[in-house]
Amino acid sequence: MVDYSVNGSVALLLVNNPPVNALSHAVRKGLADGMLKAEKDRNVKAIVIAGKGRTFPAGADIREFSRPKREPWLTSVGNNIESSRKPVVAAIHGTCLGGGLEVALFCHYRVALKSAKVGFPEVALGILPGAAGTQRLPRVTGLPIAFDMITSGRHVSADQAKKYGIIDEVFTGDIVNSGIKYALSMVGKSTIPRRLRAVQVPGGENVQEYADAAMAQVKKKYKGYQAPVYCVRAIKASVEKPYDLGVKNEETLFKVLGQSGQARAQQYAFFAERLVGKWQMPGGNSETAKPLPVRSTAVIGAGTMGSGIAVCILSAGLPCYLVEQNEKFLNNGVKTIKALMEGSVKLGKISVEVGQRAASLLKPTMSYDDLTGVDLVIEAVYENLDLKKEIFAKLDKICKPSTILCSNTSSLDIDRIAVATNRPEKCVGVHFFAPAYHMKLLENIYSTRTSPVTAATVMKLGKTIGKVPVLVKSCQGFLANRMNTPYGTEATFLVEEGALPWEVDQVMEDFGMPMGPFKVRDLSGLDINVKITEEIAKTFGIKLTDETRFVGGNRYSHLNATLVNMGRLGRKSGKGWYKYEKAGGKLATVDDEVISVLERHCRRLGMERRTVSSQEIIERLLYPCINEGFKILEEGIAKRPEDIDISWLYGFTFPKYLGGPMYYASQVGLDRIYDRICHYHEAFPYSKHWVPSLLLRRLSEQNIPLSQWMASPGAKL
Ligand code: CAA
């Protein structure tokens, strides 16, 4: 897996392990053997290490982490490289990440193609650089940059890496040739001054100060994650310990993290994210269906959602019409889009050039006639079936026959929208999460008539615009909202029974959610939730009052509506479940009036308030969602648990270190989850979300681990 050749007096070690040249055991062995051969060959005066195909090694082979460790380990391969008296040059292209960057840092010189990226992304896998990266990077960049790069895992461009001192020279053209020429220019020079192990860490005298700042930063930014904390400790040792002891310390921390549940969950999430791109649906899959080209787009509706979606499309360099019927709304939409893009430039999310190009690709219009030739349209008006049908019928008449028509809906049946057209096979749901320009999940929904080619096109579009697309079958609420509904519902029931909103929020924030359910509701507005519930109640012929206990045979709480009737709409009105009087109305503080509301509510319903434990809060909020997740698998709405987990990681910011709700369930144990669901079903027979899933029952009764079922989905049903 390492091709060895000699070009004049330069030996070339070309790593050849597609697709990303991961440093598997065979590659490490190949590098070690190659170094030995080059050392022995008297004609060889310098050595170049490079990657064949698309990249320099992008890191260790993650799949090997769960297998027994096999020598040679990367550190000993690296030590051989460093101790060579012949200059060794890393010639970098593509993504030089993790163990790949460590190999490069063992080399005496590093040159890179201008388009290359370097970084230490280990932290995203719940681990730290394990082949001396935490000891060698600070010796090159100094402490602040090393702390930042290793704890964030961010990728750095070749030009930036040169500024940091990581890269010696940046080239365009053929990087292997440039590397060979560069190596020749170093022949005869001593490699001793280039051995990083002997270099002092710049800024080392202020290590405590830098480490304290880095620790404070990671505890705030990556709350709950172990790996960034360990990274800080490992990097600090680069100053406090001699090189070899620093490496030993890194090895110990690497082992502890590697065996942690967080690392296993984060590595599961890494592969899950890749798996969701390999989708299947009736009649086709990601292998067989080829996406149609999308060179021009349109978004219908310039509201918050439409504008956010347009920003995603424009930032990816695609032209986009923004359609509104009213000039004022259109101008507002254009203003929102420009402000969002300026914000992205200011935050460094996109470059000034990308921002300018994106702005030039925006085409505001009030005429549908402009859309005749576009390849794909996303309708993003408010959730109203009749309105969406009207728009789809209009688009069907105006757009060319190949245009794909997408609806940004969070709940409406795609089949019922598609009937308004003569091209149901080209109609599909694309559910963006708010704020659309920020949230990474894109839930793509196929109806009974959507063609695999249409699905392939929106799955590809999702990737193009920087989202993580997940494909699901149409049903009420689709995957994400259907599964998430009991989370909020149970939160309200818990405060009705005796918990306080801030207690529930605290438990869920300690669990790892970035914000508790009541703060989230205050942020999005309580009135929205109330309106949705009123609409559902109407379908059962019910007018909601504070006496209503059931809607459609399901338990109902009027608490949200009571708060709305008191003018407590959430943050926007200065009070909701909390009051917002501090920090410019942004800080949620406890409000005694809410306690009085809860007590009055319970007295009226004759409910005795009780103490609710933290464990019950977690179970009541999460277990019905997990139960729904199993029903979603049972019904084939999602094909694999990974689709569900990725939806929660990127749609609801479920903590990655717990893998996602389905992975979390497998860690808790399916029998325990099933037992508790049965327990709550008995206690609350009027909440349908507690009716146990058949699949969960079967897995639990037959003692089949979810991981085993994951490996053979459907087989045990
Ligand atoms: N090990 C094993 N497989 C890997 C891998 C790795 N390090 N990196 C990527 N792959 C696999 C993917 O699973 C995928 O496989 P399938 O085609 O079977 O799904 C395939 O390679 C292609 O990957 P992507 O679809 O992600 O390709 P991309 O072009 O979109 O992205 C990438 C390429 C930026 C390199 C991305 O794959 C990536 O970020 N990989 C992980 C990099 C990483 O974390 N490196 C550090 C590893 S840990 C380490 O190195 C520890 C140490 O200190 C020794």
JSON list of C-alpha atoms and ligand atoms in Angstrom, two decimals, residues 19-20 22-23 54-55 58-63 65 73-74 95 97-100 102 120-122 125 127-131 155 254 270-271 274-275 278 463, ligand 1:
[
{"chain": "A", "resi": 19, "resn": "PRO", "atom": "CA", "xyz": [-10.10, 6.41, -1.10]},
{"chain": "A", "resi": 20, "resn": "VAL", "atom": "CA", "xyz": [-8.39, 8.62, 1.52]},
{"chain": "A", "resi": 22, "resn": "ALA", "atom": "CA", "xyz": [-5.91, 6.07, 5.62]},
{"chain": "A", "resi": 23, "resn": "LEU", "atom": "CA", "xyz": [-2.89, 4.94, 7.64]},
{"chain": "A", "resi": 54, "resn": "ARG", "atom": "CA", "xyz": [-7.09, 12.31, -4.23]},
{"chain": "A", "resi": 55, "resn": "THR", "atom": "CA", "xyz": [-5.14, 13.00, -1.05]},
{"chain": "A", "resi": 58, "resn": "ALA", "atom": "CA", "xyz": [-6.32, 11.77, 5.80]},
{"chain": "A", "resi": 59, "resn": "GLY", "atom": "CA", "xyz": [-5.55, 10.09, 9.12]},
{"chain": "A", "resi": 60, "resn": "ALA", "atom": "CA", "xyz": [-5.42, 6.75, 10.89]},
{"chain": "A", "resi": 61, "resn": "ASP", "atom": "CA", "xyz": [-7.81, 4.07, 9.69]},
{"chain": "A", "resi": 62, "resn": "ILE", "atom": "CA", "xyz": [-10.74, 4.68, 12.05]},
{"chain": "A", "resi": 63, "resn": "ARG", "atom": "CA", "xyz": [-12.10, 1.17, 11.48]},
{"chain": "A", "resi": 65, "resn": "PHE", "atom": "CA", "xyz": [-9.67, 1.49, 16.43]},
{"chain": "A", "resi": 73, "resn": "TRP", "atom": "CA", "xyz": [2.38, 2.16, 15.50]},
{"chain": "A", "resi": 74, "resn": "LEU", "atom": "CA", "xyz": [2.56, 5.50, 13.76]},
{"chain": "A", "resi": 95, "resn": "THR", "atom": "CA", "xyz": [-6.64, 16.63, 3.04]},
{"chain": "A", "resi": 97, "resn": "LEU", "atom": "CA", "xyz": [-5.43, 15.20, 8.50]},
{"chain": "A", "resi": 98, "resn": "GLY", "atom": "CA", "xyz": [-4.82, 13.56, 11.88]},
{"chain": "A", "resi": 99, "resn": "GLY", "atom": "CA", "xyz": [-2.18, 10.83, 11.54]},
{"chain": "A", "resi": 100, "resn": "GLY", "atom": "CA", "xyz": [-1.45, 12.21, 8.05]},
{"chain": "A", "resi": 102, "resn": "GLU", "atom": "CA", "xyz": [1.53, 13.71, 12.19]},
{"chain": "A", "resi": 120, "resn": "PHE", "atom": "CA", "xyz": [-6.27, 17.54, 13.47]},
{"chain": "A", "resi": 121, "resn": "PRO", "atom": "CA", "xyz": [-9.94, 16.45, 13.36]},
{"chain": "A", "resi": 122, "resn": "GLU", "atom": "CA", "xyz": [-9.51, 13.69, 16.01]},
{"chain": "A", "resi": 125, "resn": "LEU", "atom": "CA", "xyz": [-14.06, 11.37, 16.83]},
{"chain": "A", "resi": 127, "resn": "ILE", "atom": "CA", "xyz": [-10.07, 11.22, 20.71]},
{"chain": "A", "resi": 128, "resn": "LEU", "atom": "CA", "xyz": [-6.88, 13.27, 20.40]},
{"chain": "A", "resi": 129, "resn": "PRO", "atom": "CA", "xyz": [-3.94, 13.13, 17.97]},
{"chain": "A", "resi": 130, "resn": "GLY", "atom": "CA", "xyz": [-2.24, 9.92, 19.09]},
{"chain": "A", "resi": 131, "resn": "ALA", "atom": "CA", "xyz": [1.10, 9.96, 17.27]},
{"chain": "A", "resi": 155, "resn": "HIS", "atom": "CA", "xyz": [-9.08, 22.38, 8.64]},
{"chain": "A", "resi": 254, "resn": "PHE", "atom": "CA", "xyz": [-5.33, 8.73, 23.92]},
{"chain": "A", "resi": 270, "resn": "PHE", "atom": "CA", "xyz": [-18.90, 9.60, 11.70]},
{"chain": "A", "resi": 271, "resn": "PHE", "atom": "CA", "xyz": [-19.80, 6.43, 9.82]},
{"chain": "A", "resi": 274, "resn": "ARG", "atom": "CA", "xyz": [-21.55, 8.66, 5.56]},
{"chain": "A", "resi": 275, "resn": "LEU", "atom": "CA", "xyz": [-24.13, 5.86, 5.54]},
{"chain": "A", "resi": 278, "resn": "LYS", "atom": "CA", "xyz": [-26.19, 5.67, 0.67]},
{"chain": "A", "resi": 463, "resn": "LYS", "atom": "CA", "xyz": [-24.60, 18.11, -0.17]},
{"chain": "B", "resi": 1, "resn": "CAA", "atom": "N1", "xyz": [-10.48, 5.84, 8.28]},
{"chain": "B", "resi": 1, "resn": "CAA", "atom": "C1", "xyz": [-11.26, 4.95, 7.65]},
{"chain": "B", "resi": 1, "resn": "CAA", "atom": "N2", "xyz": [-12.13, 5.30, 6.66]},
{"chain": "B", "resi": 1, "resn": "CAA", "atom": "C2", "xyz": [-12.20, 6.59, 6.32]},
{"chain": "B", "resi": 1, "resn": "CAA", "atom": "C3", "xyz": [-11.41, 7.58, 6.94]},
{"chain": "B", "resi": 1, "resn": "CAA", "atom": "C4", "xyz": [-10.51, 7.16, 7.97]},
{"chain": "B", "resi": 1, "resn": "CAA", "atom": "N3", "xyz": [-9.72, 8.03, 8.58]},
{"chain": "B", "resi": 1, "resn": "CAA", "atom": "N4", "xyz": [-11.70, 8.76, 6.39]},
{"chain": "B", "resi": 1, "resn": "CAA", "atom": "C5", "xyz": [-12.63, 8.53, 5.46]},
{"chain": "B", "resi": 1, "resn": "CAA", "atom": "N5", "xyz": [-12.93, 7.22, 5.40]},
{"chain": "B", "resi": 1, "resn": "CAA", "atom": "C6", "xyz": [-13.84, 6.55, 4.49]},
{"chain": "B", "resi": 1, "resn": "CAA", "atom": "C7", "xyz": [-15.27, 6.99, 4.68]},
{"chain": "B", "resi": 1, "resn": "CAA", "atom": "O1", "xyz": [-15.92, 6.22, 5.65]},
{"chain": "B", "resi": 1, "resn": "CAA", "atom": "C8", "xyz": [-15.83, 6.75, 3.30]},
{"chain": "B", "resi": 1, "resn": "CAA", "atom": "O2", "xyz": [-16.08, 5.38, 3.18]},
{"chain": "B", "resi": 1, "resn": "CAA", "atom": "P1", "xyz": [-17.33, 4.83, 2.32]},
{"chain": "B", "resi": 1, "resn": "CAA", "atom": "O3", "xyz": [-17.10, 5.33, 0.94]},
{"chain": "B", "resi": 1, "resn": "CAA", "atom": "O4", "xyz": [-17.26, 3.37, 2.50]},
{"chain": "B", "resi": 1, "resn": "CAA", "atom": "O5", "xyz": [-18.52, 5.47, 2.94]},
{"chain": "B", "resi": 1, "resn": "CAA", "atom": "C9", "xyz": [-14.67, 7.09, 2.36]},
{"chain": "B", "resi": 1, "resn": "CAA", "atom": "O6", "xyz": [-13.50, 6.98, 3.17]},
{"chain": "B", "resi": 1, "resn": "CAA", "atom": "C10", "xyz": [-14.72, 8.48, 1.78]},
{"chain": "B", "resi": 1, "resn": "CAA", "atom": "O7", "xyz": [-14.92, 9.42, 2.84]},
{"chain": "B", "resi": 1, "resn": "CAA", "atom": "P2", "xyz": [-15.90, 10.65, 2.70]},
{"chain": "B", "resi": 1, "resn": "CAA", "atom": "O8", "xyz": [-17.19, 10.20, 2.10]},
{"chain": "B", "resi": 1, "resn": "CAA", "atom": "O9", "xyz": [-15.95, 11.33, 4.01]},
{"chain": "B", "resi": 1, "resn": "CAA", "atom": "O10", "xyz": [-15.13, 11.52, 1.61]},
{"chain": "B", "resi": 1, "resn": "CAA", "atom": "P3", "xyz": [-15.01, 13.10, 1.51]},
{"chain": "B", "resi": 1, "resn": "CAA", "atom": "O11", "xyz": [-14.23, 13.37, 0.31]},
{"chain": "B", "resi": 1, "resn": "CAA", "atom": "O12", "xyz": [-16.34, 13.73, 1.67]},
{"chain": "B", "resi": 1, "resn": "CAA", "atom": "O13", "xyz": [-14.14, 13.55, 2.79]},
{"chain": "B", "resi": 1, "resn": "CAA", "atom": "C11", "xyz": [-12.31, 13.44, 4.35]},
{"chain": "B", "resi": 1, "resn": "CAA", "atom": "C12", "xyz": [-12.81, 13.14, 2.91]},
{"chain": "B", "resi": 1, "resn": "CAA", "atom": "C13", "xyz": [-12.28, 14.97, 4.57]},
{"chain": "B", "resi": 1, "resn": "CAA", "atom": "C14", "xyz": [-10.93, 12.87, 4.48]},
{"chain": "B", "resi": 1, "resn": "CAA", "atom": "C15", "xyz": [-13.30, 12.80, 5.37]},
{"chain": "B", "resi": 1, "resn": "CAA", "atom": "O14", "xyz": [-13.50, 11.46, 5.02]},
{"chain": "B", "resi": 1, "resn": "CAA", "atom": "C16", "xyz": [-12.80, 12.84, 6.77]},
{"chain": "B", "resi": 1, "resn": "CAA", "atom": "O15", "xyz": [-12.96, 13.85, 7.44]},
{"chain": "B", "resi": 1, "resn": "CAA", "atom": "N6", "xyz": [-12.24, 11.71, 7.26]},
{"chain": "B", "resi": 1, "resn": "CAA", "atom": "C17", "xyz": [-11.81, 11.57, 8.62]},
{"chain": "B", "resi": 1, "resn": "CAA", "atom": "C18", "xyz": [-10.49, 12.28, 8.85]},
{"chain": "B", "resi": 1, "resn": "CAA", "atom": "C19", "xyz": [-10.04, 12.06, 10.27]},
{"chain": "B", "resi": 1, "resn": "CAA", "atom": "O16", "xyz": [-10.80, 12.14, 11.20]},
{"chain": "B", "resi": 1, "resn": "CAA", "atom": "N7", "xyz": [-8.75, 11.79, 10.44]},
{"chain": "B", "resi": 1, "resn": "CAA", "atom": "C20", "xyz": [-8.20, 11.51, 11.73]},
{"chain": "B", "resi": 1, "resn": "CAA", "atom": "C21", "xyz": [-8.30, 10.04, 12.00]},
{"chain": "B", "resi": 1, "resn": "CAA", "atom": "S1", "xyz": [-7.85, 9.62, 13.66]},
{"chain": "B", "resi": 1, "resn": "CAA", "atom": "C22", "xyz": [-6.16, 9.73, 13.68]},
{"chain": "B", "resi": 1, "resn": "CAA", "atom": "O17", "xyz": [-5.53, 10.01, 12.71]},
{"chain": "B", "resi": 1, "resn": "CAA", "atom": "C23", "xyz": [-5.58, 9.40, 15.01]},
{"chain": "B", "resi": 1, "resn": "CAA", "atom": "C24", "xyz": [-4.13, 9.55, 15.09]},
{"chain": "B", "resi": 1, "resn": "CAA", "atom": "O18", "xyz": [-3.65, 10.56, 15.57]},
{"chain": "B", "resi": 1, "resn": "CAA", "atom": "C25", "xyz": [-3.26, 8.50, 14.66]}
]
